[in-house]
XYZ file of C-alpha atoms in Angstrom:
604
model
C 82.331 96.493 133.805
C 83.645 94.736 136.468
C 87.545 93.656 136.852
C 88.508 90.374 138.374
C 91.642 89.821 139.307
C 92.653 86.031 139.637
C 95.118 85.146 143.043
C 94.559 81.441 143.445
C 97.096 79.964 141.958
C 99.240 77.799 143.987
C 102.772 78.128 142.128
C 104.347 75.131 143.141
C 107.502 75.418 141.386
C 108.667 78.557 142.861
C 107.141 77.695 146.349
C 109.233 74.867 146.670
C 112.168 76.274 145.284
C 112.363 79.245 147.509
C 111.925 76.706 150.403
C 114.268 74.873 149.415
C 117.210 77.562 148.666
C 119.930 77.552 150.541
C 121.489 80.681 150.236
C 118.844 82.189 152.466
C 118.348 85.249 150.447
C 114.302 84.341 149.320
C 113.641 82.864 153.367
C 111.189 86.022 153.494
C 109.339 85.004 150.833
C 108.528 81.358 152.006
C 104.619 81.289 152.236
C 104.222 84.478 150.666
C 101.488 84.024 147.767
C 102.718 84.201 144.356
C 100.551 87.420 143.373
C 102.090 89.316 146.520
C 105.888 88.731 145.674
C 108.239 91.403 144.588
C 107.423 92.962 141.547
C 108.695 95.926 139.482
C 110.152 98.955 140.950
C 109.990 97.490 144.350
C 106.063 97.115 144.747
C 103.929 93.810 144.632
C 103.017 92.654 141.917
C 99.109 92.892 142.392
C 100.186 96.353 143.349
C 100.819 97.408 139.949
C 97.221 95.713 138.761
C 95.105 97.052 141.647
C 96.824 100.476 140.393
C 96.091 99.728 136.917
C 92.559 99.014 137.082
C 91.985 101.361 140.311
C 92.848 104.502 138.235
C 89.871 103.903 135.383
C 86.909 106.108 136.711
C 84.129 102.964 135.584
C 85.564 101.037 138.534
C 85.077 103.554 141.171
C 82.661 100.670 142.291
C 85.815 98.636 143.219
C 87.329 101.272 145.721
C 85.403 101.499 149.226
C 88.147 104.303 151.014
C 91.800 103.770 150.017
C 91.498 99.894 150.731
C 90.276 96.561 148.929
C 86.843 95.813 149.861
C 87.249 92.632 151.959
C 83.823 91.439 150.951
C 85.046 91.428 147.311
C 87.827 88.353 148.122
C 86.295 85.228 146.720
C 87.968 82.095 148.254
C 87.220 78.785 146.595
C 88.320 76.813 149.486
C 91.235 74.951 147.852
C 94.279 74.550 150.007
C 96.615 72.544 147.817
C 97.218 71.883 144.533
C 95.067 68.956 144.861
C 92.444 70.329 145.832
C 92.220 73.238 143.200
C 89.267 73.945 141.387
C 90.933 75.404 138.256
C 91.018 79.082 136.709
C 87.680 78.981 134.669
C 85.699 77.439 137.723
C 87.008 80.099 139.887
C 86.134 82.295 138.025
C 82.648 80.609 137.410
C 82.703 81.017 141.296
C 82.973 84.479 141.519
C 80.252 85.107 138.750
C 77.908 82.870 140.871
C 78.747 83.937 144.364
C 78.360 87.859 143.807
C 75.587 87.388 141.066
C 77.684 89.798 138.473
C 75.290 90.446 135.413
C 78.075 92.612 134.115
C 80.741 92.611 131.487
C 83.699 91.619 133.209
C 88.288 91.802 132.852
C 89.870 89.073 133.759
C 93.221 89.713 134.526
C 95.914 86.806 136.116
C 97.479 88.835 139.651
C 100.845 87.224 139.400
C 101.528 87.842 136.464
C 104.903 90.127 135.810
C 104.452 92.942 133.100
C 107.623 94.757 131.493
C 105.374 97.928 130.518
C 104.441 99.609 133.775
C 102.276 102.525 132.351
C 100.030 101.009 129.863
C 96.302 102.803 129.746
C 93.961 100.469 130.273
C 91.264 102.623 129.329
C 92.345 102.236 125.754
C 91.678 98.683 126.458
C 87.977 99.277 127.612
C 87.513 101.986 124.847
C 88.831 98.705 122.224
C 86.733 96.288 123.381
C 83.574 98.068 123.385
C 83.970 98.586 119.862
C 84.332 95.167 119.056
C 80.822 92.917 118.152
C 82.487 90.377 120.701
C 85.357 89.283 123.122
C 88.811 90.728 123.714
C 92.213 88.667 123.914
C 95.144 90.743 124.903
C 98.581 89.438 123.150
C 102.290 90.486 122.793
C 104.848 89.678 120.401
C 107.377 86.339 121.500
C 110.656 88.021 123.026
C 113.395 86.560 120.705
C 114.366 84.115 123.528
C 111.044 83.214 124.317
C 109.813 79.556 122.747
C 106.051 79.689 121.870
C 105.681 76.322 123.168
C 105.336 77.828 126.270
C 102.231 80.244 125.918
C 99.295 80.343 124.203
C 99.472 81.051 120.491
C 96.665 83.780 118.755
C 96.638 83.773 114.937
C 95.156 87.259 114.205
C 93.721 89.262 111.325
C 95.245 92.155 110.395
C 92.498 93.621 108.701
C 89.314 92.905 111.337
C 91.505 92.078 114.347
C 89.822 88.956 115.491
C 91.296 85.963 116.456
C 91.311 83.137 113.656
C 92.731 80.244 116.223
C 93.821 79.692 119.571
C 96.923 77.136 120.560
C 97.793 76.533 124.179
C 100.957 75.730 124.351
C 101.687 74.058 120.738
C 104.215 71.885 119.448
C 106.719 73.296 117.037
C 105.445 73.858 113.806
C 102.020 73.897 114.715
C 101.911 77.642 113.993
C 103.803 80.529 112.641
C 102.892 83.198 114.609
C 105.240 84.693 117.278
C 101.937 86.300 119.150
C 101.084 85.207 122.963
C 97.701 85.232 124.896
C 98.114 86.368 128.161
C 95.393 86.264 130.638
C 93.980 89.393 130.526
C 90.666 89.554 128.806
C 87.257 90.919 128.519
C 83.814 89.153 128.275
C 80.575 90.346 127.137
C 78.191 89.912 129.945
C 75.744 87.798 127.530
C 78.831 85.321 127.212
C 79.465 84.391 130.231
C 77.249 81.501 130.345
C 79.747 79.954 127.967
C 81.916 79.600 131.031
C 79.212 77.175 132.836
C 78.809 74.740 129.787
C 82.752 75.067 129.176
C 83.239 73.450 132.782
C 80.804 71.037 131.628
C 81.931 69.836 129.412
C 85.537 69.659 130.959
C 84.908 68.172 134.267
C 88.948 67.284 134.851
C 90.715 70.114 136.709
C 93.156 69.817 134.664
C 91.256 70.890 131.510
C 90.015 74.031 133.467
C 92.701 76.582 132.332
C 92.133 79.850 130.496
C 94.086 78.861 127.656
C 91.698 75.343 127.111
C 88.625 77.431 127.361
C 89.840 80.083 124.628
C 91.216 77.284 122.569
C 87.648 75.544 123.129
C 85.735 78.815 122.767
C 87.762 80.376 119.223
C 88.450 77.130 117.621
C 85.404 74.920 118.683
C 82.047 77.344 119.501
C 83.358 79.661 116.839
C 82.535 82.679 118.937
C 84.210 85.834 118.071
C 87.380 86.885 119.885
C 89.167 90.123 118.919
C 92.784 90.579 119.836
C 94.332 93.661 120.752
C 97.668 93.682 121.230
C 100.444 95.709 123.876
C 103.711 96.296 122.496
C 105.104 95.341 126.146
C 106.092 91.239 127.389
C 104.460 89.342 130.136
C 106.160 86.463 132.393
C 103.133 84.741 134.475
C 105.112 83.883 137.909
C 103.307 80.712 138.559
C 104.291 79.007 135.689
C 108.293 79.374 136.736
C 110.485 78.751 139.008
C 113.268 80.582 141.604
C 115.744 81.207 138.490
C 113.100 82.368 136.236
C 111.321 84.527 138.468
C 114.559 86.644 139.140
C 115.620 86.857 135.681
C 112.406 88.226 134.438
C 112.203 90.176 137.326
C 115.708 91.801 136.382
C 115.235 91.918 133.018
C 111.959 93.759 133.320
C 113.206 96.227 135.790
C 116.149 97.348 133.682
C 113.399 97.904 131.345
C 112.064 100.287 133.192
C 115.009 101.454 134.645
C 116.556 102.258 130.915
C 112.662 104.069 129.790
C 113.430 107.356 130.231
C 116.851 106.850 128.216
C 118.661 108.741 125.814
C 116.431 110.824 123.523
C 115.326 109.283 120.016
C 116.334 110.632 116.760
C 115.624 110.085 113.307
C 116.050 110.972 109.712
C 113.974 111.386 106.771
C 115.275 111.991 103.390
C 114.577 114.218 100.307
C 114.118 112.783 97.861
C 114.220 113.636 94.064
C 111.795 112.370 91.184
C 113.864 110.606 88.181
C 110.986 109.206 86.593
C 107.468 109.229 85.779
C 106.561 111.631 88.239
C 103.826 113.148 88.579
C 101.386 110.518 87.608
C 102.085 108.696 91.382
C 99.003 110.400 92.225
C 96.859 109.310 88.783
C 97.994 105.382 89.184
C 100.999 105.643 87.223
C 104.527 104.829 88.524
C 107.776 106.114 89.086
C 111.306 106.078 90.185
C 112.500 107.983 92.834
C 115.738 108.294 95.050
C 116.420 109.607 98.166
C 119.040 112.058 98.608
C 121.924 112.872 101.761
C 122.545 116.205 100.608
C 118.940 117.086 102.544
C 116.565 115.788 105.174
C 114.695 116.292 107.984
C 115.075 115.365 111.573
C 113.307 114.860 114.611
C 114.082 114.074 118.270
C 111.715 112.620 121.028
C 112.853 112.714 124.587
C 110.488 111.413 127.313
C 108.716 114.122 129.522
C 106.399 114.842 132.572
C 103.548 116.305 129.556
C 103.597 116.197 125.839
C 104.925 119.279 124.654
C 105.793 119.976 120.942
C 108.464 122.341 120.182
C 108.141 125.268 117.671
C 111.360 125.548 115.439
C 112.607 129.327 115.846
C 112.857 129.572 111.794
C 109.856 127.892 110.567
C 107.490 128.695 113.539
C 108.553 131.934 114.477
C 106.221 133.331 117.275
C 108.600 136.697 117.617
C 110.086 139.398 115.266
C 112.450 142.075 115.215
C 109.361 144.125 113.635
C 106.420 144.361 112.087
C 108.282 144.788 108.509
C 109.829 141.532 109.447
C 107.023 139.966 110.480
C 105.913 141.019 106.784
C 108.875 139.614 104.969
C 108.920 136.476 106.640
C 105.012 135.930 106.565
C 105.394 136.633 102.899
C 108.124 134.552 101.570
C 107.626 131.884 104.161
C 104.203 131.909 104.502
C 102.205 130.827 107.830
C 102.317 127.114 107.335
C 105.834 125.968 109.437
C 106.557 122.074 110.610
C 104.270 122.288 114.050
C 101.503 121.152 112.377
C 103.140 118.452 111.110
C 104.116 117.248 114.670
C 100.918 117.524 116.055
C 99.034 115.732 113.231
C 100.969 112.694 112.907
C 100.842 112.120 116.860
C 96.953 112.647 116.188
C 97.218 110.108 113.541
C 99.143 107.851 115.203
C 97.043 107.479 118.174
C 94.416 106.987 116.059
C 95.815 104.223 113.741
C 96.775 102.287 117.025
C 93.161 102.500 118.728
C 91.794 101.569 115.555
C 94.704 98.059 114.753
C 93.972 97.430 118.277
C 97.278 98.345 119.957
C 97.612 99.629 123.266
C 100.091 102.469 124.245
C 101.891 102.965 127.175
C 101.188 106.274 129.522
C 104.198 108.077 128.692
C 104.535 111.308 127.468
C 107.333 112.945 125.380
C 108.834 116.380 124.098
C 108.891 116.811 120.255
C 111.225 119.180 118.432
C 112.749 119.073 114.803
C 114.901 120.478 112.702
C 115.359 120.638 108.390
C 117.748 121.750 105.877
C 115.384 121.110 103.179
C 114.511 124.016 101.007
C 111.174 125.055 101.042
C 108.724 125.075 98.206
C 110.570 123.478 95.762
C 108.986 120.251 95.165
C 112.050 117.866 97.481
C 109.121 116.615 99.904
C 110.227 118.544 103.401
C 107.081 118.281 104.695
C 106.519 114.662 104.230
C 109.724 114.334 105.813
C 108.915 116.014 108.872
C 105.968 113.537 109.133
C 108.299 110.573 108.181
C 111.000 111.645 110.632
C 108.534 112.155 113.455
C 106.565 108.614 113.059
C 109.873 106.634 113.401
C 110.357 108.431 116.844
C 107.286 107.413 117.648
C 107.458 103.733 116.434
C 110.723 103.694 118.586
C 109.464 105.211 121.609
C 106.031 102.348 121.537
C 107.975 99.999 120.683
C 105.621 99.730 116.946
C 107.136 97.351 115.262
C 107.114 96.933 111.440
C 105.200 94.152 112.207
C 102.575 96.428 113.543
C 103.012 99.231 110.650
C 104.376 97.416 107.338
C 106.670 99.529 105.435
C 103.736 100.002 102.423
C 101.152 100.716 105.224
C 103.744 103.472 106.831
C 103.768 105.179 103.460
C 99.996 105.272 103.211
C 99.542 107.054 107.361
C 102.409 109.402 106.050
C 100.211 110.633 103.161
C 97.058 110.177 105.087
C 98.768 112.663 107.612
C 98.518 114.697 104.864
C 96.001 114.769 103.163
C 93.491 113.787 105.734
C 94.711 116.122 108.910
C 96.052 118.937 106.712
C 94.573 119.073 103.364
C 97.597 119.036 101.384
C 97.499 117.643 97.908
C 99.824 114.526 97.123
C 100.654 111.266 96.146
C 102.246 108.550 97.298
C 105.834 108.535 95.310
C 107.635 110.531 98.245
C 106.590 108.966 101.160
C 107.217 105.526 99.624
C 110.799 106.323 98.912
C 111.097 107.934 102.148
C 109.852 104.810 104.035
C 111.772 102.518 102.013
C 114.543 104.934 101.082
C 117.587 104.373 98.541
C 116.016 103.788 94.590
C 112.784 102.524 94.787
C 110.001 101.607 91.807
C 106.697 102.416 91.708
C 103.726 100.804 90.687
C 100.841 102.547 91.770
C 98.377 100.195 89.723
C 95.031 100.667 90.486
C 93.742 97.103 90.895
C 96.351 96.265 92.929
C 95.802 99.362 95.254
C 91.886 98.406 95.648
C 92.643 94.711 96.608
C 95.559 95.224 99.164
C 95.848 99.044 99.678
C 98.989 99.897 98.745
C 101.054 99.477 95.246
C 104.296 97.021 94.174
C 107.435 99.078 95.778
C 110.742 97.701 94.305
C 114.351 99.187 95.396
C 116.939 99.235 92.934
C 120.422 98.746 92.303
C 122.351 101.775 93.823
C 125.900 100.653 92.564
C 127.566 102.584 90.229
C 124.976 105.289 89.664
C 125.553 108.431 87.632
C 126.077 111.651 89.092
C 123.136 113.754 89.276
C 122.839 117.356 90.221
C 120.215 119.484 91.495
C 119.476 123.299 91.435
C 116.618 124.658 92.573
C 115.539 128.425 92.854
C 117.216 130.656 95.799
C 113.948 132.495 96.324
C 110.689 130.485 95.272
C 107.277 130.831 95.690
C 104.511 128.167 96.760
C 105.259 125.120 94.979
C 101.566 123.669 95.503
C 99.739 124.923 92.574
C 101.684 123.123 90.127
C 99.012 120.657 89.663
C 96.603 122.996 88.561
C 92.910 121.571 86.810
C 94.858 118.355 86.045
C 93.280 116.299 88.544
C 89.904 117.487 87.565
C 90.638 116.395 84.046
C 91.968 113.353 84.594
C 88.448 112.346 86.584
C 86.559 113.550 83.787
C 87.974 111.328 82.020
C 89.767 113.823 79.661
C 92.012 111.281 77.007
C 95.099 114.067 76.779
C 95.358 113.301 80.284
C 94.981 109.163 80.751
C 97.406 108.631 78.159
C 99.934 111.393 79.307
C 99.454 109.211 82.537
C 99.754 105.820 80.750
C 102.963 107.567 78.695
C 104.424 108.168 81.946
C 103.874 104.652 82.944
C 106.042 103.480 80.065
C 108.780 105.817 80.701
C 109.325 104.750 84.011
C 109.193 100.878 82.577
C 111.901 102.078 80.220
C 113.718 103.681 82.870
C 114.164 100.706 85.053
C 115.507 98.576 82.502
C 117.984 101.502 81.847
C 119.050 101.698 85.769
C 119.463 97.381 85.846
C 121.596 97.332 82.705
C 123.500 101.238 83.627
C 122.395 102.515 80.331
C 123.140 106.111 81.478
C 122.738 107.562 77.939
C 118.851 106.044 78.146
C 118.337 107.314 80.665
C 119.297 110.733 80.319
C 117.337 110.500 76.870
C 114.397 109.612 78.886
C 114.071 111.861 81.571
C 114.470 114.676 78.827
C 111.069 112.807 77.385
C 109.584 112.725 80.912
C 109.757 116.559 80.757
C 108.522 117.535 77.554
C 105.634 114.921 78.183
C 104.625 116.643 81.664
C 104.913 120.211 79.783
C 102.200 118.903 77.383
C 99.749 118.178 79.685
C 100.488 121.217 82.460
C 100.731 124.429 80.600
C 103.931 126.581 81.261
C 102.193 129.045 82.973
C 101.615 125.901 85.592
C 105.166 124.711 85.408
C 106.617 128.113 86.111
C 108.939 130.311 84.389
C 111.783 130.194 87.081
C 111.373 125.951 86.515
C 111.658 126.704 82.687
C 114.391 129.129 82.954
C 116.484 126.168 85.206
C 115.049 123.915 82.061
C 116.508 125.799 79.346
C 119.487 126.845 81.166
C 121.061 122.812 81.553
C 120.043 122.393 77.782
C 122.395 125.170 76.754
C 125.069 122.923 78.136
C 123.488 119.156 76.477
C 122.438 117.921 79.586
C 119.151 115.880 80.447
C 116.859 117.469 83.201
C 113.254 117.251 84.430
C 111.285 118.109 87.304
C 112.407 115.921 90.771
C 109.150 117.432 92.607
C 106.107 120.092 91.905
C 108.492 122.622 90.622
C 111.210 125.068 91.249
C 113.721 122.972 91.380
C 114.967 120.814 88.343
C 116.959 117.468 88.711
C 119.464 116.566 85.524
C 121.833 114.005 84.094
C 125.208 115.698 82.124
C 126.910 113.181 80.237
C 129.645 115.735 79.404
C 130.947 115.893 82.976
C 133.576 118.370 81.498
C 130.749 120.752 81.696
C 129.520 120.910 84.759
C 131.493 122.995 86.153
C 131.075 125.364 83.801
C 127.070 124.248 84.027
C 127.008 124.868 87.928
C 128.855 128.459 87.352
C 125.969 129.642 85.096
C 123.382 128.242 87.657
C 125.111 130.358 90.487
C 124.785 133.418 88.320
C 121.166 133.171 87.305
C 120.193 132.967 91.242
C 119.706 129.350 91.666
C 121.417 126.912 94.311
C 123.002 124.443 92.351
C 124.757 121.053 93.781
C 125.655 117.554 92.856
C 123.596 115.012 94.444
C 124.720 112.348 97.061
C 122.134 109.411 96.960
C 121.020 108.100 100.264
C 121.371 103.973 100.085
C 120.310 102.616 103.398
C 122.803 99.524 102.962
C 125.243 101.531 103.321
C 126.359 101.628 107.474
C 126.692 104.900 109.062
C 125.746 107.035 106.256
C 122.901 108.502 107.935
């Protein structure tokens, strides 16, 4: 491939305006070409690009010793503006001149970018998996006006571009993504450029955004668009004021990068209805909870180092006895793993949706009060917790990774990277977080991927407790053979699934008209439904014992999670002290719940 950077522009505006300024301050720059003014962090701005594209090994070609090949400096002979040729037929020129029979980047050498570290090999690695062009685009700052670049509609599913709009009117489009000209072109396409210039014999006509509009909307040819989470100014298109405040602006940007570390929260979250049939297309109610959660900080670094937490990833004992304690309530499965496969995962998702990262790396280290094995989702969490770092520190916007779509890389994390069997219920509520509905219908999970996710009312709510088991063991085999039967097709199981379905139905309307009695009454049926189709042997006889214990005092309870840990509803709220006193005695952890609702400022 070979990279072409375009430095012919003439810039009028700001040429004349830095001659003309009278405070002296920009007399250094008179005559200066626009692609050799100041740029970010103090270097030209063709400095940064020559850097960028200098640092790939496929253009080693470009490099003679450490200076620009003279012989590679195309001049079209234009002087003044006048006398231009246009964008596409200098680029046309250098095609011709040098005989390239090559793909080729095209990228504009004045043009300011806020993101100094982006890896443009991702870019080559993108393109060449694409059955055509490549369009790079950002998202529209909120104060920039999309009249003023050119507009890409793109598909979210394939990537490619659908239409091209230089410069429209208002209205014209909805989307907030600009072209920016930096491209790649198939070396078989670039005789398009020759009968583009053709056909547009006016100088006027012969900008990159006219031949993309001509070339997308017109030939129909396909252009895929991948997108950097970073802005672009072009310098030739402004003037004196602009090209400071952009210039500002972006250095701050950079200045502010390696800022305060990121944190964030994820949730536990406990089942109150229909679970477990999230993962059999069934639905369910679920709320996140404050009491618990999980949380991760990111802090920019010379190399990407994850953190092991000294209690879950312990890499050093007091003995070998401890070693054997630990290893056998705890197991050898801590949160590191969940670190390093949602970074894996999230690299991955953005190479494949076409967006390009930034060279930066980070430090990763978390922390959790969650308790383990008990069914409250700590380990989705953890994955949760750690992708919002690393939306933050991207700049991924939801945009980029839809809330529904978030909850489907969260499980995918999961069950793709690490083999752990689950469903979607708990990273839906910890994406959306609060009370949240789920309909994990089947059809509608085939056509658009994900299922209808509806938060609820959080006013008013009962109080719920929790207990859970001081000393469990592994929660995962709670599911047993059900899975199994349910594929074969086994009738106990589809209707238990369909029953479940219903219950959750009922439950809603119970939450939306604060029929606490209802409800209580149903999650007592959401238990004794799950116990008929997993035996008790599956459930567990410390999850039993918990059952039969809040019966004794006439309150409702069911499973939040897998098991060993129950979730229940007291109506008599004279009792619950007396209810939590018992729980305390028989071993358990016992504690009223505090529901997490995101509308509500500074709770987290």
């Amino acid at each position: 491939m070979i990279c072409m950077l375009l430095v012919a522009g003439h810039g009028t505006i700001l040429e004349t305006q830095i001659k003309s300024d009278v405070t002296g301050l920009y007399a250094h720059l008179t005559g200066v070409p626009k692609a050799l003014l100041p740029g970010v962090g103090g270097k030209k701005i063709l400095d940064f690009w020559w850097e960028t594209v200098n640092t790939y090994k496929h253009y080693e070609r470009w490099a003679t010793a450490n200076d620009f090949p003279v012989e590679n400096v195309v001049n079209d002979g234009s002087t003044t503006l006048d006398d231009r040729l246009g964008a596409v037929a200098d680029l046309e020129l250098a095609i011709r001149s040098r005989q390239l029979q090559d793909d080729i980047m095209v990228i504009a050498g004045d043009m300011l970018c806020a993101d100094q570290n982006f890896d443009i090999a991702q870019v080559i690695r993108f393109f060449r998996s694409k059955p055509g062009e490549l369009a790079i685009y950002y998202e529209l700052e909120s104060g920039e006006k999309s009249y003023t670049r050119g507009i890409v509609e793109v598909c979210p599913n394939t990537h490619r571009v659908m239409r091209f709009f230089e410069k429209p009117q208002e209205g014209v489009t909805a989307s907030r993504l600009a072209s920016v000209v930096f491209y790649c072109l198939r070396k078989e396409s670039l005789l398009y450029i020759s009968e583009f210039l053709i056909q547009h014999p006016d100088v006027n006509d012969r900008t990159f955004g006219k031949f993309w509009e001509w070339l997308i909307n017109e030939e129909k040819i396909p252009v895929y668009g991948m997108k950097l989470p970073t802005g672009f100014q072009l310098i030739g298109q402004v003037g004196l004021s602009d090209y400071t405040k952009w210039l500002a602006h972006y250095s701050s940007k950079q200045q502010l990068s390696p800022s305060k570390p990121i944190t964030c929260r994820s949730f536990a979250r406990v089942g109150l209805m229909g679970n477990p049939s999230d993962g059999f297309n069934g639905k369910t109610i679920a709320m996140s909870i404050a009491n618990f959660w999980a949380e991760v900080t990111l802090m920019e670094s010379q190399t990407l180092v994850l953190l092991p937490h000294p209690l879950n990833d312990p890499t050093e004992f007091g003995s070998l006895q401890d070693l054997f304690r630990i290893s056998r309530k705890e197991g050898y499965l801590g949160g590191l793993r969940l670190l390093q496969a949602t970074c894996k995962k999230f690299y991955q998702f953005c190479s494949e949706q076409g967006i390009a990262l930034s060279k930066q790396n980070f430090t990763l280290k978390y922390d959790t009060n969650i308790p383990r094995q008990v069914g409250l989702a700590g380990s989705s969490a953890i994955v949760s917790a750690t992708l919002k770092c690393l939306m933050k520190f991207y700049n991924i916007t939801d945009n980029d990774l839809p809330k529904p779509i978030r909850a489907n890389f969260i499980l995918n994390v999961e069950t793709d990277e690490l083999f752990i069997t689950a469903g979607l219920q708990d990273r839906v509520v910890q994406v959306y977080e609060g009370l949240v509905y789920m309909d994990f219908n089947k059809q509608l999970i085939d056509e658009r991927g994900y299922g209808e996710y509806v938060p609820l009312d959080m006013s008013d709510l009962p109080l719920f407790w929790l207990a859970y088991l001081g000393n469990p063991s592994d929660s995962g085999r709670i599911h047993s053979n059900v899975r199994q039967r349910w594929l074969n097709g086994e009738s106990t199981v589809v209707e238990a699934m369909k029953s479940f379905a219903e219950l959750t139905d009922q439950a809603r309307a119970a939450f939306q008209c604060k029929d606490w009695p209802r409800l209580a009454q149903l999650m007592d049926e959401n238990f004794e439904l799950r116990r008929s189709v997993y035996s008790d042997d599956c459930l567990g006889p410390g999850s039993l014992k918990m059952v039969q214990l809040a019966r004794q005092f006439g309150s409702a309870v069911k499973l939040p999670g897998s098991g060993g840990a129950v979730v229940g509803l007291c109506m008599d709220t004279e009792r619950l002290v007396e209810m939590k006193r018992a729980f305390q005695e028989a071993g358990c952890v016992f504690c009223f719940i505090v529901p997490y609702d995101p509308s509500v400022q500074g709770q987290n």
